[in-house]
Tab-separated table of C-alpha atoms in Angstrom:
chain	number	residue	atom	x	y	z
C	1	UNK	CA	9.350	21.003	-15.909
C	2	UNK	CA	7.206	19.736	-13.087
C	3	UNK	CA	5.687	16.263	-13.058
C	4	UNK	CA	2.298	15.849	-11.438
C	5	UNK	CA	1.523	12.283	-10.479
C	6	UNK	CA	-1.845	11.038	-11.631
C	7	UNK	CA	-3.747	7.865	-10.853
C	8	UNK	CA	-5.869	6.650	-13.740
C	9	UNK	CA	-6.441	3.687	-15.972
C	10	UNK	CA	-7.031	4.719	-19.529
C	11	UNK	CA	-4.404	4.102	-22.150
C	12	UNK	CA	-3.694	7.337	-23.921
C	13	UNK	CA	-3.054	7.293	-27.634
C	14	UNK	CA	-0.543	9.223	-29.703
C	15	UNK	CA	3.224	9.138	-30.088
C	16	UNK	CA	4.841	5.884	-28.993
C	17	UNK	CA	8.373	5.959	-27.634
C	18	UNK	CA	10.130	2.630	-27.341
C	19	UNK	CA	12.176	3.328	-24.255
C	20	UNK	CA	12.414	0.946	-21.257
C	21	UNK	CA	10.549	2.385	-18.062
C	22	UNK	CA	10.700	3.931	-14.177
C	23	UNK	CA	7.759	5.659	-12.005
C	24	UNK	CA	5.416	7.658	-10.221
C	25	UNK	CA	2.083	6.861	-8.636
C	26	UNK	CA	0.466	3.948	-10.379
C	27	UNK	CA	-3.132	3.524	-11.233
C	28	UNK	CA	-5.452	0.712	-11.333
C	29	UNK	CA	-8.925	1.408	-10.269
C	30	UNK	CA	-10.028	-0.260	-13.498
C	31	UNK	CA	-8.709	-3.811	-13.413
C	32	UNK	CA	-9.777	-4.413	-17.020
C	33	UNK	CA	-7.192	-1.989	-18.384
C	34	UNK	CA	-4.461	-2.331	-15.742
C	35	UNK	CA	-1.894	-5.090	-15.420
C	36	UNK	CA	-2.544	-7.303	-12.408
C	37	UNK	CA	-1.560	-10.729	-11.154
C	38	UNK	CA	-3.438	-13.674	-12.609
C	39	UNK	CA	-3.678	-16.011	-9.621
C	40	UNK	CA	-6.261	-18.271	-8.016
C	41	UNK	CA	-6.726	-17.690	-4.275
C	42	UNK	CA	-8.570	-19.441	-1.473
C	43	UNK	CA	-9.472	-16.093	0.110
C	44	UNK	CA	-12.594	-14.372	-1.172
C	45	UNK	CA	-11.086	-10.904	-0.896
C	46	UNK	CA	-7.565	-9.644	-1.574
C	47	UNK	CA	-5.642	-6.459	-2.225
C	48	UNK	CA	-1.969	-6.265	-3.194
C	49	UNK	CA	-0.078	-3.016	-3.712
C	50	UNK	CA	3.474	-1.779	-4.012
C	51	UNK	CA	3.752	0.336	-0.876
C	52	UNK	CA	6.339	2.634	-2.401
C	53	UNK	CA	4.702	3.675	-5.654
C	54	UNK	CA	1.053	2.792	-5.039
C	55	UNK	CA	0.796	0.387	-7.983
C	56	UNK	CA	-2.111	-2.013	-7.549
C	57	UNK	CA	-0.895	-5.540	-8.277
C	58	UNK	CA	-4.147	-7.344	-7.422
C	59	UNK	CA	-7.631	-6.127	-6.605
C	60	UNK	CA	-10.112	-8.856	-5.703
C	61	UNK	CA	-13.155	-7.403	-3.935
C	62	UNK	CA	-10.862	-4.963	-2.135
C	63	UNK	CA	-13.727	-2.736	-0.982
C	64	UNK	CA	-16.018	-5.530	0.211
C	65	UNK	CA	-16.893	-5.433	3.905
C	66	UNK	CA	-14.738	-7.750	6.013
C	67	UNK	CA	-14.306	-8.464	9.703
C	68	UNK	CA	-10.615	-7.736	10.352
C	69	UNK	CA	-10.295	-9.973	13.428
C	70	UNK	CA	-6.775	-9.655	14.857
C	71	UNK	CA	-5.522	-7.525	11.968
C	72	UNK	CA	-7.178	-4.890	14.189
C	73	UNK	CA	-4.092	-5.081	16.400
C	74	UNK	CA	-2.072	-3.273	13.748
C	75	UNK	CA	-4.131	-0.174	14.556
C	76	UNK	CA	-3.812	-0.891	18.271
C	77	UNK	CA	-0.025	-0.855	17.935
C	78	UNK	CA	-0.052	2.323	15.820
C	79	UNK	CA	-2.150	4.227	18.366
C	80	UNK	CA	0.078	3.086	21.237
C	81	UNK	CA	3.291	3.947	19.403
C	82	UNK	CA	1.960	7.455	18.746
C	83	UNK	CA	0.542	7.929	22.258
C	84	UNK	CA	3.777	9.101	23.874
C	85	UNK	CA	4.129	6.062	26.130
C	86	UNK	CA	7.728	5.034	26.790
C	87	UNK	CA	8.525	1.562	25.501
C	88	UNK	CA	10.300	0.839	28.798
C	89	UNK	CA	7.383	1.981	30.965
C	90	UNK	CA	5.910	-0.847	33.033
C	91	UNK	CA	2.192	-1.562	33.098
C	92	UNK	CA	0.549	-3.374	35.999
C	93	UNK	CA	-1.921	-5.975	34.776
C	94	UNK	CA	-5.341	-5.718	36.454
C	95	UNK	CA	-8.397	-7.955	36.565
C	96	UNK	CA	-10.260	-5.311	34.555
C	97	UNK	CA	-7.809	-5.765	31.666
C	98	UNK	CA	-8.417	-9.525	31.649
C	99	UNK	CA	-12.174	-9.432	32.134
C	100	UNK	CA	-14.115	-11.531	29.618
C	101	UNK	CA	-11.127	-12.763	27.607
C	102	UNK	CA	-11.345	-16.363	28.844
C	103	UNK	CA	-15.076	-16.508	28.097
C	104	UNK	CA	-14.454	-15.101	24.602
C	105	UNK	CA	-11.775	-17.757	24.000
C	106	UNK	CA	-9.401	-14.959	23.006
C	107	UNK	CA	-5.744	-15.679	22.331
C	108	UNK	CA	-3.615	-14.444	25.232
C	109	UNK	CA	0.019	-14.154	26.241
C	110	UNK	CA	-0.900	-15.490	29.685
C	111	UNK	CA	-0.473	-12.466	31.925
C	112	UNK	CA	-2.029	-12.502	35.382
C	113	UNK	CA	-3.201	-9.634	37.574
C	114	UNK	CA	-0.176	-8.056	39.245
C	115	UNK	CA	2.280	-8.811	36.420
C	116	UNK	CA	4.327	-5.800	35.301
C	117	UNK	CA	5.379	-6.139	31.653
C	118	UNK	CA	6.771	-3.149	29.767
C	119	UNK	CA	4.966	-1.390	26.943
C	120	UNK	CA	7.487	-3.000	24.590
C	121	UNK	CA	6.632	-6.441	26.008
C	122	UNK	CA	2.934	-5.767	25.473
C	123	UNK	CA	3.440	-4.640	21.879
C	124	UNK	CA	5.270	-7.871	21.116
C	125	UNK	CA	2.516	-9.750	22.946
C	126	UNK	CA	-0.139	-8.059	20.827
C	127	UNK	CA	1.533	-8.591	17.457
C	128	UNK	CA	3.276	-11.969	17.781
C	129	UNK	CA	1.003	-14.374	19.716
C	130	UNK	CA	-1.913	-11.937	19.201
C	131	UNK	CA	-2.522	-11.682	22.930
C	132	UNK	CA	-5.756	-9.918	23.842
C	133	UNK	CA	-4.494	-9.501	27.417
C	134	UNK	CA	-1.545	-7.499	26.086
C	135	UNK	CA	-3.868	-5.463	23.865
C	136	UNK	CA	-6.230	-4.491	26.679
C	137	UNK	CA	-3.299	-3.572	28.915
C	138	UNK	CA	-1.977	-1.276	26.190
C	139	UNK	CA	-5.393	0.341	25.769
C	140	UNK	CA	-5.688	1.128	29.468
C	141	UNK	CA	-2.096	2.372	29.640
C	142	UNK	CA	-2.503	4.685	26.647
C	143	UNK	CA	-6.041	5.998	27.165
C	144	UNK	CA	-7.293	4.986	30.607
C	145	UNK	CA	-10.156	2.895	29.245
C	146	UNK	CA	-11.090	0.665	26.343
C	147	UNK	CA	-13.762	3.093	25.126
C	148	UNK	CA	-11.397	6.068	24.966
C	149	UNK	CA	-8.763	3.971	23.225
C	150	UNK	CA	-11.274	2.834	20.596
C	151	UNK	CA	-12.151	6.492	19.991
C	152	UNK	CA	-8.463	7.107	19.249
C	153	UNK	CA	-8.421	4.117	16.885
C	154	UNK	CA	-11.372	5.433	14.903
C	155	UNK	CA	-9.893	8.923	14.827
C	156	UNK	CA	-6.661	7.528	13.390
C	157	UNK	CA	-8.614	5.521	10.822
C	158	UNK	CA	-10.328	8.725	9.717
C	159	UNK	CA	-6.959	10.527	9.467
C	160	UNK	CA	-5.619	7.745	7.247
C	161	UNK	CA	-8.627	7.855	4.929
C	162	UNK	CA	-9.935	4.450	6.006
C	163	UNK	CA	-13.457	5.474	5.062
C	164	UNK	CA	-14.971	1.987	5.221
C	165	UNK	CA	-13.604	1.018	8.625
C	166	UNK	CA	-15.114	1.149	12.106
C	167	UNK	CA	-13.581	-0.259	15.278
C	168	UNK	CA	-15.494	-1.346	18.383
C	169	UNK	CA	-12.640	-2.896	20.358
C	170	UNK	CA	-8.816	-3.036	20.219
C	171	UNK	CA	-8.598	-6.841	20.001
C	172	UNK	CA	-10.601	-7.694	16.881
C	173	UNK	CA	-13.028	-9.968	18.728
C	174	UNK	CA	-16.146	-10.237	16.605
C	175	UNK	CA	-18.768	-7.529	16.595
C	176	UNK	CA	-21.067	-6.876	13.639
C	177	UNK	CA	-20.175	-3.179	13.884
C	178	UNK	CA	-16.423	-3.852	13.847
C	179	UNK	CA	-15.492	-3.962	10.175
C	180	UNK	CA	-13.097	-2.842	7.462
C	181	UNK	CA	-12.004	-3.663	3.888
C	182	UNK	CA	-8.860	-5.183	2.435
C	183	UNK	CA	-8.036	-1.820	0.863
C	184	UNK	CA	-8.350	0.004	4.195
C	185	UNK	CA	-6.228	-2.579	6.012
C	186	UNK	CA	-3.588	-2.191	3.283
C	187	UNK	CA	-3.606	1.562	3.905
C	188	UNK	CA	-3.145	0.913	7.622
C	189	UNK	CA	-0.375	-1.646	7.118
C	190	UNK	CA	1.457	0.619	4.702
C	191	UNK	CA	1.354	3.399	7.303
C	192	UNK	CA	2.385	1.133	10.171
C	193	UNK	CA	5.489	-0.325	8.513
C	194	UNK	CA	6.925	3.173	8.165
C	195	UNK	CA	7.398	3.118	11.955
C	196	UNK	CA	10.733	1.474	12.790
C	197	UNK	CA	9.570	0.051	16.128
C	198	UNK	CA	6.438	-1.434	14.598
C	199	UNK	CA	8.426	-2.912	11.754
C	200	UNK	CA	10.958	-4.469	14.119
C	201	UNK	CA	8.201	-6.174	16.104
C	202	UNK	CA	6.137	-7.046	13.025
C	203	UNK	CA	9.104	-8.837	11.446
C	204	UNK	CA	10.086	-10.845	14.544
C	205	UNK	CA	9.369	-14.549	14.828
C	206	UNK	CA	9.898	-14.782	18.597
C	207	UNK	CA	10.506	-12.644	21.671
C	208	UNK	CA	11.189	-13.176	25.365
C	209	UNK	CA	9.684	-10.465	27.548
C	210	UNK	CA	11.144	-9.000	30.742
C	211	UNK	CA	9.114	-11.475	32.810
C	212	UNK	CA	10.575	-14.459	30.961
C	213	UNK	CA	7.555	-15.220	28.779
C	214	UNK	CA	8.641	-16.678	25.425
C	215	UNK	CA	6.374	-15.584	22.586
C	216	UNK	CA	6.185	-16.875	19.019
C	217	UNK	CA	4.626	-15.374	15.921
C	218	UNK	CA	1.288	-16.958	15.039
C	219	UNK	CA	2.653	-18.005	11.632
C	220	UNK	CA	6.266	-18.964	12.334
C	221	UNK	CA	5.479	-22.573	13.218
C	222	UNK	CA	3.069	-23.108	10.326
C	223	UNK	CA	5.531	-21.713	7.784
C	224	UNK	CA	8.229	-24.094	8.978
C	225	UNK	CA	5.939	-27.085	9.484
C	226	UNK	CA	4.221	-26.847	6.102
C	227	UNK	CA	7.315	-25.631	4.209
C	228	UNK	CA	5.432	-22.588	2.925
C	229	UNK	CA	7.508	-20.560	0.469
C	230	UNK	CA	7.250	-16.796	1.032
C	231	UNK	CA	9.974	-15.093	-1.034
C	232	UNK	CA	10.842	-11.638	0.265
C	233	UNK	CA	8.567	-11.995	3.313
C	234	UNK	CA	9.285	-9.486	6.107
C	235	UNK	CA	6.380	-9.686	8.546
C	236	UNK	CA	2.651	-10.102	9.047
C	237	UNK	CA	-0.385	-9.925	11.281
C	238	UNK	CA	-2.940	-12.668	10.924
C	239	UNK	CA	-6.487	-12.851	12.181
C	240	UNK	CA	-9.191	-15.447	12.695
C	241	UNK	CA	-12.744	-15.634	13.970
C	242	UNK	CA	-15.606	-17.858	12.872
C	243	UNK	CA	-17.217	-14.886	11.121
C	244	UNK	CA	-14.026	-13.461	9.619
C	245	UNK	CA	-12.410	-16.691	8.529
C	246	UNK	CA	-8.641	-16.495	8.158
C	247	UNK	CA	-7.230	-13.117	7.184
C	248	UNK	CA	-3.730	-11.728	6.923
C	249	UNK	CA	-1.874	-8.473	6.314
C	250	UNK	CA	1.788	-8.783	5.360
C	251	UNK	CA	4.742	-6.787	4.094
C	252	UNK	CA	7.450	-8.159	1.790
C	253	UNK	CA	10.400	-6.783	-0.172
C	254	UNK	CA	11.018	-8.558	-3.464
C	255	UNK	CA	12.976	-7.596	-6.592
C	256	UNK	CA	12.885	-3.908	-5.722
C	257	UNK	CA	9.159	-3.993	-4.898
C	258	UNK	CA	7.731	-3.231	-1.448
C	259	UNK	CA	4.629	-5.364	-1.297
C	260	UNK	CA	1.588	-5.099	0.966
C	261	UNK	CA	-0.733	-8.122	0.798
C	262	UNK	CA	-4.101	-8.222	2.551
C	263	UNK	CA	-6.377	-11.241	2.227
C	264	UNK	CA	-9.663	-12.021	3.972
C	265	UNK	CA	-12.488	-14.561	4.158
C	266	UNK	CA	-10.332	-17.645	3.716
C	267	UNK	CA	-11.297	-21.074	5.075
C	268	UNK	CA	-13.029	-21.016	8.447
C	269	UNK	CA	-11.291	-24.123	9.830
C	270	UNK	CA	-9.245	-22.697	12.696
C	271	UNK	CA	-6.239	-24.870	11.806
C	272	UNK	CA	-6.248	-24.018	8.097
C	273	UNK	CA	-3.269	-22.235	6.542
C	274	UNK	CA	-5.131	-20.995	3.480
C	275	UNK	CA	-4.173	-17.376	4.232
C	276	UNK	CA	-0.488	-18.333	4.250
C	277	UNK	CA	-0.905	-20.386	1.100
C	278	UNK	CA	-2.481	-17.372	-0.610
C	279	UNK	CA	0.442	-15.168	0.433
C	280	UNK	CA	2.771	-17.829	-0.970
C	281	UNK	CA	0.836	-17.931	-4.252
C	282	UNK	CA	1.032	-14.149	-4.604
C	283	UNK	CA	4.702	-13.789	-3.662
C	284	UNK	CA	5.819	-16.649	-5.881
C	285	UNK	CA	3.912	-15.120	-8.791
C	286	UNK	CA	5.599	-11.779	-8.090
C	287	UNK	CA	9.003	-13.462	-7.977
C	288	UNK	CA	9.027	-13.197	-11.780
C	289	UNK	CA	8.216	-9.466	-11.590
C	290	UNK	CA	10.502	-6.589	-10.660
C	291	UNK	CA	10.594	-2.841	-10.304
C	292	UNK	CA	11.987	-1.424	-13.543
C	293	UNK	CA	12.890	2.023	-14.742
C	294	UNK	CA	10.880	2.384	-17.914
C	295	UNK	CA	11.682	6.022	-18.601
C	296	UNK	CA	14.825	7.742	-17.370
C	297	UNK	CA	15.266	11.439	-16.774
C	298	UNK	CA	16.297	12.993	-20.074
C	299	UNK	CA	14.805	10.279	-22.276
C	300	UNK	CA	13.045	11.623	-25.363
C	301	UNK	CA	9.264	11.463	-25.067
C	302	UNK	CA	8.487	12.926	-28.483
C	303	UNK	CA	8.846	15.855	-30.866
C	304	UNK	CA	6.410	18.387	-32.270
C	305	UNK	CA	6.315	21.323	-34.690
C	306	UNK	CA	5.547	24.838	-33.433
C	307	UNK	CA	3.960	26.496	-36.458
C	308	UNK	CA	4.700	30.196	-37.006
C	309	UNK	CA	3.017	32.358	-39.653
C	310	UNK	CA	6.136	31.924	-41.747
C	311	UNK	CA	8.305	28.932	-40.940
C	312	UNK	CA	8.235	26.477	-38.085
C	313	UNK	CA	10.222	25.392	-35.028
C	314	UNK	CA	10.884	21.718	-34.228
C	315	UNK	CA	10.904	20.987	-30.501
C	316	UNK	CA	11.802	17.830	-28.570
C	317	UNK	CA	10.375	16.903	-25.157
C	318	UNK	CA	12.424	14.876	-22.683
C	319	UNK	CA	11.341	13.269	-19.425
C	320	UNK	CA	11.858	15.463	-16.381
C	321	UNK	CA	12.094	12.479	-14.021
C	322	UNK	CA	12.411	8.729	-13.863
C	323	UNK	CA	9.261	6.669	-14.299
C	324	UNK	CA	9.233	3.211	-12.723
C	325	UNK	CA	6.755	0.356	-12.651
C	326	UNK	CA	6.430	-3.187	-11.356
C	327	UNK	CA	6.277	-5.451	-14.393
C	328	UNK	CA	6.791	-9.105	-15.332
C	329	UNK	CA	10.382	-9.775	-16.342
C	330	UNK	CA	9.362	-10.840	-19.857
C	331	UNK	CA	6.728	-8.137	-20.446
C	332	UNK	CA	6.775	-5.945	-23.545
C	333	UNK	CA	6.939	-2.339	-22.372
C	334	UNK	CA	5.552	0.624	-24.318
C	335	UNK	CA	5.343	4.317	-23.489
C	336	UNK	CA	2.643	6.475	-25.086
C	337	UNK	CA	1.870	10.187	-24.860
C	338	UNK	CA	-0.882	12.489	-26.068
C	339	UNK	CA	1.584	14.863	-27.729
C	340	UNK	CA	0.151	16.414	-30.894
C	341	UNK	CA	2.208	16.566	-34.077
C	342	UNK	CA	2.013	20.355	-34.190
C	343	UNK	CA	0.941	23.416	-32.218
C	344	UNK	CA	0.446	27.043	-33.248
C	345	UNK	CA	3.096	29.404	-31.914
C	346	UNK	CA	1.971	32.725	-30.419
C	347	UNK	CA	3.720	35.790	-29.060
C	348	UNK	CA	3.674	34.253	-25.576
C	349	UNK	CA	5.158	31.033	-24.245
C	350	UNK	CA	2.399	28.426	-23.838
C	351	UNK	CA	2.444	25.850	-21.037
C	352	UNK	CA	0.868	22.516	-21.917
C	353	UNK	CA	0.397	19.217	-20.096
C	354	UNK	CA	1.827	16.032	-21.566
C	355	UNK	CA	0.080	12.859	-20.394
C	356	UNK	CA	2.280	9.763	-20.326
C	357	UNK	CA	1.075	6.170	-20.068
C	358	UNK	CA	3.251	3.097	-19.593
C	359	UNK	CA	1.899	-0.305	-20.592
C	360	UNK	CA	3.209	-3.828	-20.148
C	361	UNK	CA	1.791	-6.362	-22.589
C	362	UNK	CA	-0.868	-3.803	-23.474
C	363	UNK	CA	-2.036	-3.249	-19.884
C	364	UNK	CA	-1.488	-0.006	-17.992
C	365	UNK	CA	1.123	-0.101	-15.226
C	366	UNK	CA	1.829	3.607	-14.712
C	367	UNK	CA	0.411	6.936	-15.694
C	368	UNK	CA	1.803	10.388	-15.053
C	369	UNK	CA	2.035	13.843	-16.585
C	370	UNK	CA	4.543	16.627	-16.991
C	371	UNK	CA	4.317	20.143	-18.344
C	372	UNK	CA	6.154	21.468	-21.371
C	373	UNK	CA	6.443	24.907	-22.928
C	374	UNK	CA	5.680	25.806	-26.536
C	375	UNK	CA	8.102	28.676	-27.165
C	376	UNK	CA	6.868	31.998	-28.467
C	377	UNK	CA	7.852	33.122	-31.962
C	378	UNK	CA	11.382	34.414	-31.628
C	379	UNK	CA	11.795	36.673	-34.678
C	380	UNK	CA	10.469	40.195	-35.154
C	381	UNK	CA	8.747	39.593	-38.511
C	382	UNK	CA	6.686	36.626	-37.256
C	383	UNK	CA	5.809	38.456	-34.062
C	384	UNK	CA	4.333	41.319	-36.099
C	385	UNK	CA	2.403	38.902	-38.328
C	386	UNK	CA	1.121	36.956	-35.317
C	387	UNK	CA	0.016	40.208	-33.679
C	388	UNK	CA	-2.156	41.113	-36.664
C	389	UNK	CA	-3.344	37.507	-37.089
C	390	UNK	CA	-4.554	37.389	-33.513
C	391	UNK	CA	-5.975	40.900	-33.736
C	392	UNK	CA	-8.377	39.930	-36.498
């Protein structure tokens, strides 16, 4: 039997099987019927998903327009890593790469014209201290100009299905036409962390480049200074402009869950750590959740009667794969299907779809489907009777 993953939010009624549970693609476009975190955040907009199974753990204005600020540099890194440039290739810094950055008060690594960092150095410079000088150097190295590089960024966004995103520059410096959504940035972050090089850089707190420049992550000091608790935290990219406020995209691994958090429009005070505090709030709330197998392969999902003209056949349906979901540790799990009590047997096998919904404390956490076969009547007498029944 083949399982087709579905994303939906309605709770289906019918037979209830009290088995514990495991997964598939999770739903949650309808927050009223899906189980989500109940937290209070300082950010106006937030989106939290399990990167592995797609389960939406929090949706707070996830499709509202935001200015991504330096979260933009996640896309910059992705485009560079897929450009074919060697990580050990050196790039000569030019005045053109640095033009306008001082006036824009952009964060920089501190490169000067004539410096020759490697592509690897520049990627660390873009993602850790959020250096716009490193970003522009990467754009010129990969595409020959900022404009051509931005074209590649927008093309990649289209490929990833980031339908509400448009880039104007590779740095994230403010432009009214440079925008995204928390949901789109989550899609981007989820894609980026699949790349081992990106993930290695993304998860680093410091780096010394080949020229001797020591770089620190933009959040490492604040986390230590303010004793911010981030259970399972792997890495992040923050952003800030006056228009964007504080924003942050992060990846964490906690209790079997692979968590992408994107928050935006937090406090506009440049020294605020509200974005980090929101990540802490979310991760600490999720510390009492875990990925659980709620249905195992072979578990009984229900039974039905196949009615013949004379007699009946009783059939049992079992799960053809594991179903998992992220749920609170103390949640009451239930599995429901839309299996009917009986079906009419014919002279041909009939393939049907069984819809399966998993709930935790009455809220949907996973929904999937599998096919099952109603067997044809297997005795000569019933086959003759069914033939004449169907004939008339």
